Amino acid sequence: MSPGDDAIDTVPADATGIAAYGDAIVAELAAVDVADTLDAAPAAALVARLRDLHSAMRAVLPARARPRAGLFARLTGRDVVDQHEAETLGARMGVLLIEADRAAAALRADIAAHRARLAASTPALHRLDQAAAALRETIADDDAHHDLRLRRAQHLDTVRATHALSARQLQLIAEQHEAVLAHYRNVRDVLLPLWRQRAAGEQAAQGAAHAVTAADIEADVAHELDAMTATLARRAPDRADRPKETDT
């Protein structure tokens, strides 16, 4: 069987051929390895960059619009350190936005890799299902290789179930990562420009209404961050939880 071909070979009559039947499809699926992209790092990196940007937004707000530091933070001097770090971030907003955009681009590329692996594995999964069915169709009560054909069919079923589960998990993760990107686009293209407009108005007029509006927008960004974090927390099971590919 050649990769990408929808047809499957005729089931061999000899024991060696039966034991190896479907090996080409199994090798094709192993080469695709859909589980290889089950990685939360690109999405987590985007969330981290956006958190830095959010800290910078808070630093730019007038002091009265920022959340008040707690008593413990003031007693230990942590509030001073946090304020210094926030002001440093505030001065780097442009750089932070570039870094966040790069993280978003990396996540988009990772999702594209997810989709490519899914597309590449689908035909092979179908052919593996056909191969298992072909083995069962050749089983006869008086066949000397009756048990061997059945075991091989069961093995191909297990291999298919393992890869199909990985494909479903990969689909779920791709959807989760796309949701993270959607939250980022809302921050990047809607909330951040509006926040900049309000922040500029505050600096010019120092009006309380403007300050509240800017703080509200910053809070909306915080909500988007919480939503991104919650989305990433809904991860698929680890590989240890997946069916094992047993030998024939």
Short mmCIF file of C-alpha atoms in Angstrom, two decimals:
data_model
loop_
_atom_site.label_atom_id
_atom_site.label_comp_id
_atom_site.label_asym_id
_atom_site.label_seq_id
_atom_site.Cartn_x
_atom_site.Cartn_y
_atom_site.Cartn_z
CA MET A 1 0.00 0.00 0.00
CA SER A 2 1.40 3.39 -0.95
CA PRO A 3 0.79 6.49 1.24
CA GLY A 4 -2.14 8.59 0.09
CA ASP A 5 -3.68 5.73 -1.96
CA ASP A 6 -7.29 4.94 -1.02
CA ALA A 7 -7.01 1.32 -2.17
CA ILE A 8 -5.79 -1.41 0.16
CA ASP A 9 -3.91 -4.57 -0.70
CA THR A 10 -5.54 -7.96 -0.90
CA VAL A 11 -5.17 -9.88 2.36
CA PRO A 12 -2.28 -12.40 1.98
CA ALA A 13 -2.87 -16.11 2.43
CA ASP A 14 0.36 -16.90 4.29
CA ALA A 15 1.03 -16.36 8.01
CA THR A 16 3.93 -13.94 7.48
CA GLY A 17 1.88 -11.78 5.14
CA ILE A 18 -1.12 -11.74 7.48
CA ALA A 19 1.04 -10.77 10.47
CA ALA A 20 2.44 -7.81 8.52
CA TYR A 21 -0.80 -6.79 6.83
CA GLY A 22 -1.46 -3.06 7.22
CA ASP A 23 2.11 -2.27 8.34
CA ALA A 24 2.50 0.38 5.62
CA ILE A 25 -0.56 2.25 6.91
CA VAL A 26 0.63 1.97 10.51
CA ALA A 27 4.01 3.38 9.46
CA GLU A 28 2.29 6.22 7.61
CA LEU A 29 0.33 7.17 10.72
CA ALA A 30 3.46 6.96 12.87
CA ALA A 31 5.22 9.35 10.48
CA VAL A 32 2.35 11.84 10.74
CA ASP A 33 2.25 11.52 14.58
CA VAL A 34 -0.73 13.73 15.32
CA ALA A 35 0.04 13.60 19.05
CA ASP A 36 3.36 15.37 18.45
CA THR A 37 1.66 18.79 18.47
CA LEU A 38 -0.21 18.37 21.76
CA ASP A 39 1.70 21.29 23.27
CA ALA A 40 0.30 24.22 25.23
CA ALA A 41 3.56 26.22 25.13
CA PRO A 42 2.72 28.55 22.18
CA ALA A 43 -0.67 29.49 23.65
CA ALA A 44 0.81 29.90 27.13
CA ALA A 45 3.50 32.18 25.68
CA LEU A 46 0.83 34.39 24.12
CA VAL A 47 -1.02 34.65 27.43
CA ALA A 48 2.24 35.55 29.21
CA ARG A 49 3.02 38.31 26.68
CA LEU A 50 -0.51 39.66 27.01
CA ARG A 51 -0.20 39.69 30.80
CA ASP A 52 2.92 41.83 30.45
CA LEU A 53 0.99 44.19 28.19
CA HIS A 54 -1.87 44.30 30.69
CA SER A 55 0.57 45.22 33.48
CA ALA A 56 1.87 48.04 31.30
CA MET A 57 -1.68 49.31 30.73
CA ARG A 58 -2.27 49.41 34.48
CA ALA A 59 0.97 51.32 34.99
CA VAL A 60 -0.11 54.05 32.56
CA LEU A 61 -3.43 54.61 34.34
CA PRO A 62 -3.57 57.57 36.75
CA ALA A 63 -2.72 56.48 40.29
CA ARG A 64 -6.31 56.92 41.50
CA ALA A 65 -7.54 54.48 38.84
CA ARG A 66 -5.17 51.65 39.82
CA PRO A 67 -6.13 48.97 42.34
CA ARG A 68 -4.87 49.93 45.80
CA ALA A 69 -2.03 47.76 47.16
CA GLY A 70 -2.86 45.63 50.18
CA LEU A 71 -1.54 46.30 53.69
CA PHE A 72 0.97 43.43 53.57
CA ALA A 73 2.35 44.65 50.25
CA ARG A 74 2.80 48.17 51.65
CA LEU A 75 4.46 46.95 54.86
CA THR A 76 6.96 44.75 53.01
CA GLY A 77 7.68 47.30 50.31
CA ARG A 78 6.36 44.96 47.65
CA ASP A 79 4.03 47.68 46.40
CA VAL A 80 7.05 49.88 45.60
CA VAL A 81 8.76 47.08 43.72
CA ASP A 82 5.55 46.24 41.84
CA GLN A 83 5.04 49.88 40.95
CA HIS A 84 8.59 50.20 39.64
CA GLU A 85 8.17 47.05 37.53
CA ALA A 86 4.82 48.28 36.23
CA GLU A 87 6.26 51.69 35.27
CA THR A 88 9.11 49.96 33.45
CA LEU A 89 6.57 47.89 31.55
CA GLY A 90 4.54 51.01 30.82
CA ALA A 91 7.52 52.56 29.07
CA ARG A 92 7.86 49.42 26.92
CA MET A 93 4.28 49.09 25.71
CA GLY A 94 5.23 49.28 22.05
CA VAL A 95 7.83 46.54 22.43
CA LEU A 96 5.44 44.41 24.48
CA LEU A 97 2.79 44.67 21.79
CA ILE A 98 5.30 43.54 19.16
CA GLU A 99 6.25 40.58 21.35
CA ALA A 100 2.58 39.69 21.83
CA ASP A 101 2.00 39.88 18.07
CA ARG A 102 4.95 37.54 17.51
CA ALA A 103 3.56 35.10 20.08
CA ALA A 104 0.18 35.23 18.33
CA ALA A 105 1.86 34.53 14.97
CA ALA A 106 3.68 31.54 16.50
CA LEU A 107 0.38 30.21 17.86
CA ARG A 108 -1.29 30.61 14.46
CA ALA A 109 1.56 28.62 12.89
CA ASP A 110 1.15 25.92 15.54
CA ILE A 111 -2.57 25.68 14.82
CA ALA A 112 -1.80 25.36 11.11
CA ALA A 113 0.53 22.45 11.95
CA HIS A 114 -2.31 20.90 13.99
CA ARG A 115 -4.66 21.17 11.03
CA ALA A 116 -2.10 19.77 8.58
CA ARG A 117 -1.49 16.70 10.73
CA LEU A 118 -5.20 16.10 11.09
CA ALA A 119 -5.69 16.33 7.33
CA ALA A 120 -2.76 14.00 6.69
CA SER A 121 -3.96 11.36 9.13
CA THR A 122 -7.60 11.14 8.05
CA PRO A 123 -7.12 9.08 4.84
CA ALA A 124 -4.75 6.67 6.59
CA LEU A 125 -7.23 6.13 9.42
CA HIS A 126 -9.90 5.27 6.84
CA ARG A 127 -7.61 2.77 5.09
CA LEU A 128 -6.68 1.19 8.41
CA ASP A 129 -10.36 0.65 9.13
CA GLN A 130 -10.75 -0.92 5.68
CA ALA A 131 -7.75 -3.21 6.31
CA ALA A 132 -9.19 -4.50 9.57
CA ALA A 133 -12.53 -5.13 7.87
CA ALA A 134 -10.78 -6.96 4.99
CA LEU A 135 -9.04 -9.26 7.45
CA ARG A 136 -12.33 -10.17 9.10
CA GLU A 137 -13.98 -10.81 5.75
CA THR A 138 -11.36 -13.47 4.94
CA ILE A 139 -11.82 -15.37 8.21
CA ALA A 140 -13.33 -18.83 7.76
CA ASP A 141 -13.95 -21.56 10.32
CA ASP A 142 -11.72 -24.01 8.44
CA ASP A 143 -8.94 -21.46 7.90
CA ALA A 144 -5.62 -22.55 9.42
CA HIS A 145 -4.84 -18.87 10.10
CA HIS A 146 -8.23 -18.06 11.61
CA ASP A 147 -6.83 -16.82 14.96
CA LEU A 148 -3.95 -14.95 13.33
CA ARG A 149 -6.29 -13.00 11.05
CA LEU A 150 -8.53 -12.13 14.01
CA ARG A 151 -5.61 -10.98 16.17
CA ARG A 152 -4.21 -8.87 13.37
CA ALA A 153 -7.60 -7.26 12.77
CA GLN A 154 -7.90 -6.50 16.51
CA HIS A 155 -4.41 -5.02 16.52
CA LEU A 156 -5.24 -2.71 13.59
CA ASP A 157 -8.43 -1.70 15.42
CA THR A 158 -6.37 -0.75 18.48
CA VAL A 159 -3.87 1.23 16.42
CA ARG A 160 -6.70 3.05 14.70
CA ALA A 161 -8.47 3.80 17.99
CA THR A 162 -5.25 5.21 19.45
CA HIS A 163 -4.61 7.53 16.52
CA ALA A 164 -8.28 8.49 16.21
CA LEU A 165 -8.32 9.52 19.88
CA SER A 166 -5.19 11.62 19.39
CA ALA A 167 -6.82 13.23 16.35
CA ARG A 168 -9.95 14.12 18.37
CA GLN A 169 -7.82 15.57 21.15
CA LEU A 170 -5.81 17.54 18.61
CA GLN A 171 -9.02 18.92 17.12
CA LEU A 172 -10.16 20.02 20.58
CA ILE A 173 -6.85 21.69 21.33
CA ALA A 174 -6.82 23.44 17.96
CA GLU A 175 -10.27 24.84 18.77
CA GLN A 176 -9.11 25.92 22.23
CA HIS A 177 -6.08 27.69 20.78
CA GLU A 178 -8.24 29.40 18.19
CA ALA A 179 -10.45 30.64 21.04
CA VAL A 180 -7.33 32.03 22.75
CA LEU A 181 -6.43 33.86 19.54
CA ALA A 182 -9.97 35.26 19.32
CA HIS A 183 -9.64 36.71 22.83
CA TYR A 184 -6.28 38.20 21.86
CA ARG A 185 -7.70 39.80 18.71
CA ASN A 186 -10.43 41.40 20.81
CA VAL A 187 -7.79 42.90 23.09
CA ARG A 188 -5.45 43.85 20.24
CA ASP A 189 -7.95 45.31 17.80
CA VAL A 190 -10.81 46.56 20.00
CA LEU A 191 -9.95 47.08 23.66
CA LEU A 192 -6.38 48.36 23.34
CA PRO A 193 -7.15 51.12 20.78
CA LEU A 194 -10.16 52.21 22.86
CA TRP A 195 -8.06 52.16 26.03
CA ARG A 196 -5.39 54.32 24.38
CA GLN A 197 -8.03 56.82 23.34
CA ARG A 198 -9.42 57.03 26.86
CA ALA A 199 -5.97 57.15 28.47
CA ALA A 200 -4.99 60.07 26.22
CA GLY A 201 -8.19 61.85 27.18
CA GLU A 202 -7.40 61.37 30.87
CA GLN A 203 -3.96 62.89 30.54
CA ALA A 204 -5.41 65.90 28.72
CA ALA A 205 -8.49 66.51 30.86
CA GLN A 206 -7.79 64.54 34.06
CA GLY A 207 -11.53 63.95 34.24
CA ALA A 208 -12.90 61.37 36.66
CA ALA A 209 -15.31 60.01 34.06
CA HIS A 210 -12.43 59.37 31.66
CA ALA A 211 -10.39 57.66 34.40
CA VAL A 212 -13.22 55.31 35.23
CA THR A 213 -13.72 54.47 31.56
CA ALA A 214 -10.04 53.64 31.05
CA ALA A 215 -10.01 51.53 34.20
CA ASP A 216 -13.11 49.70 32.98
CA ILE A 217 -11.41 48.90 29.69
CA GLU A 218 -8.33 47.65 31.54
CA ALA A 219 -10.66 45.43 33.58
CA ASP A 220 -12.14 44.10 30.34
CA VAL A 221 -8.62 43.12 29.27
CA ALA A 222 -8.21 41.32 32.59
CA HIS A 223 -11.44 39.41 31.91
CA GLU A 224 -10.13 38.39 28.49
CA LEU A 225 -6.94 37.14 30.13
CA ASP A 226 -8.94 35.12 32.63
CA ALA A 227 -10.96 33.62 29.77
CA MET A 228 -7.77 32.69 27.89
CA THR A 229 -6.33 31.03 31.01
CA ALA A 230 -9.56 29.12 31.65
CA THR A 231 -9.61 27.94 28.03
CA LEU A 232 -6.07 26.56 28.29
CA ALA A 233 -6.97 24.81 31.55
CA ARG A 234 -9.44 22.62 29.65
CA ARG A 235 -6.70 20.42 28.24
CA ALA A 236 -7.06 16.97 26.68
CA PRO A 237 -5.76 13.94 28.64
CA ASP A 238 -2.05 13.15 28.58
CA ARG A 239 -0.65 10.42 26.36
CA ALA A 240 -0.55 8.13 29.42
CA ASP A 241 -4.35 8.17 29.43
CA ARG A 242 -4.66 7.00 25.81
CA PRO A 243 -5.16 3.43 24.60
CA LYS A 244 -1.91 1.53 24.10
CA GLU A 245 -0.93 0.04 20.75
CA THR A 246 -0.58 -3.64 21.60
CA ASP A 247 1.38 -6.13 19.55
CA THR A 248 -0.30 -8.85 17.57
#
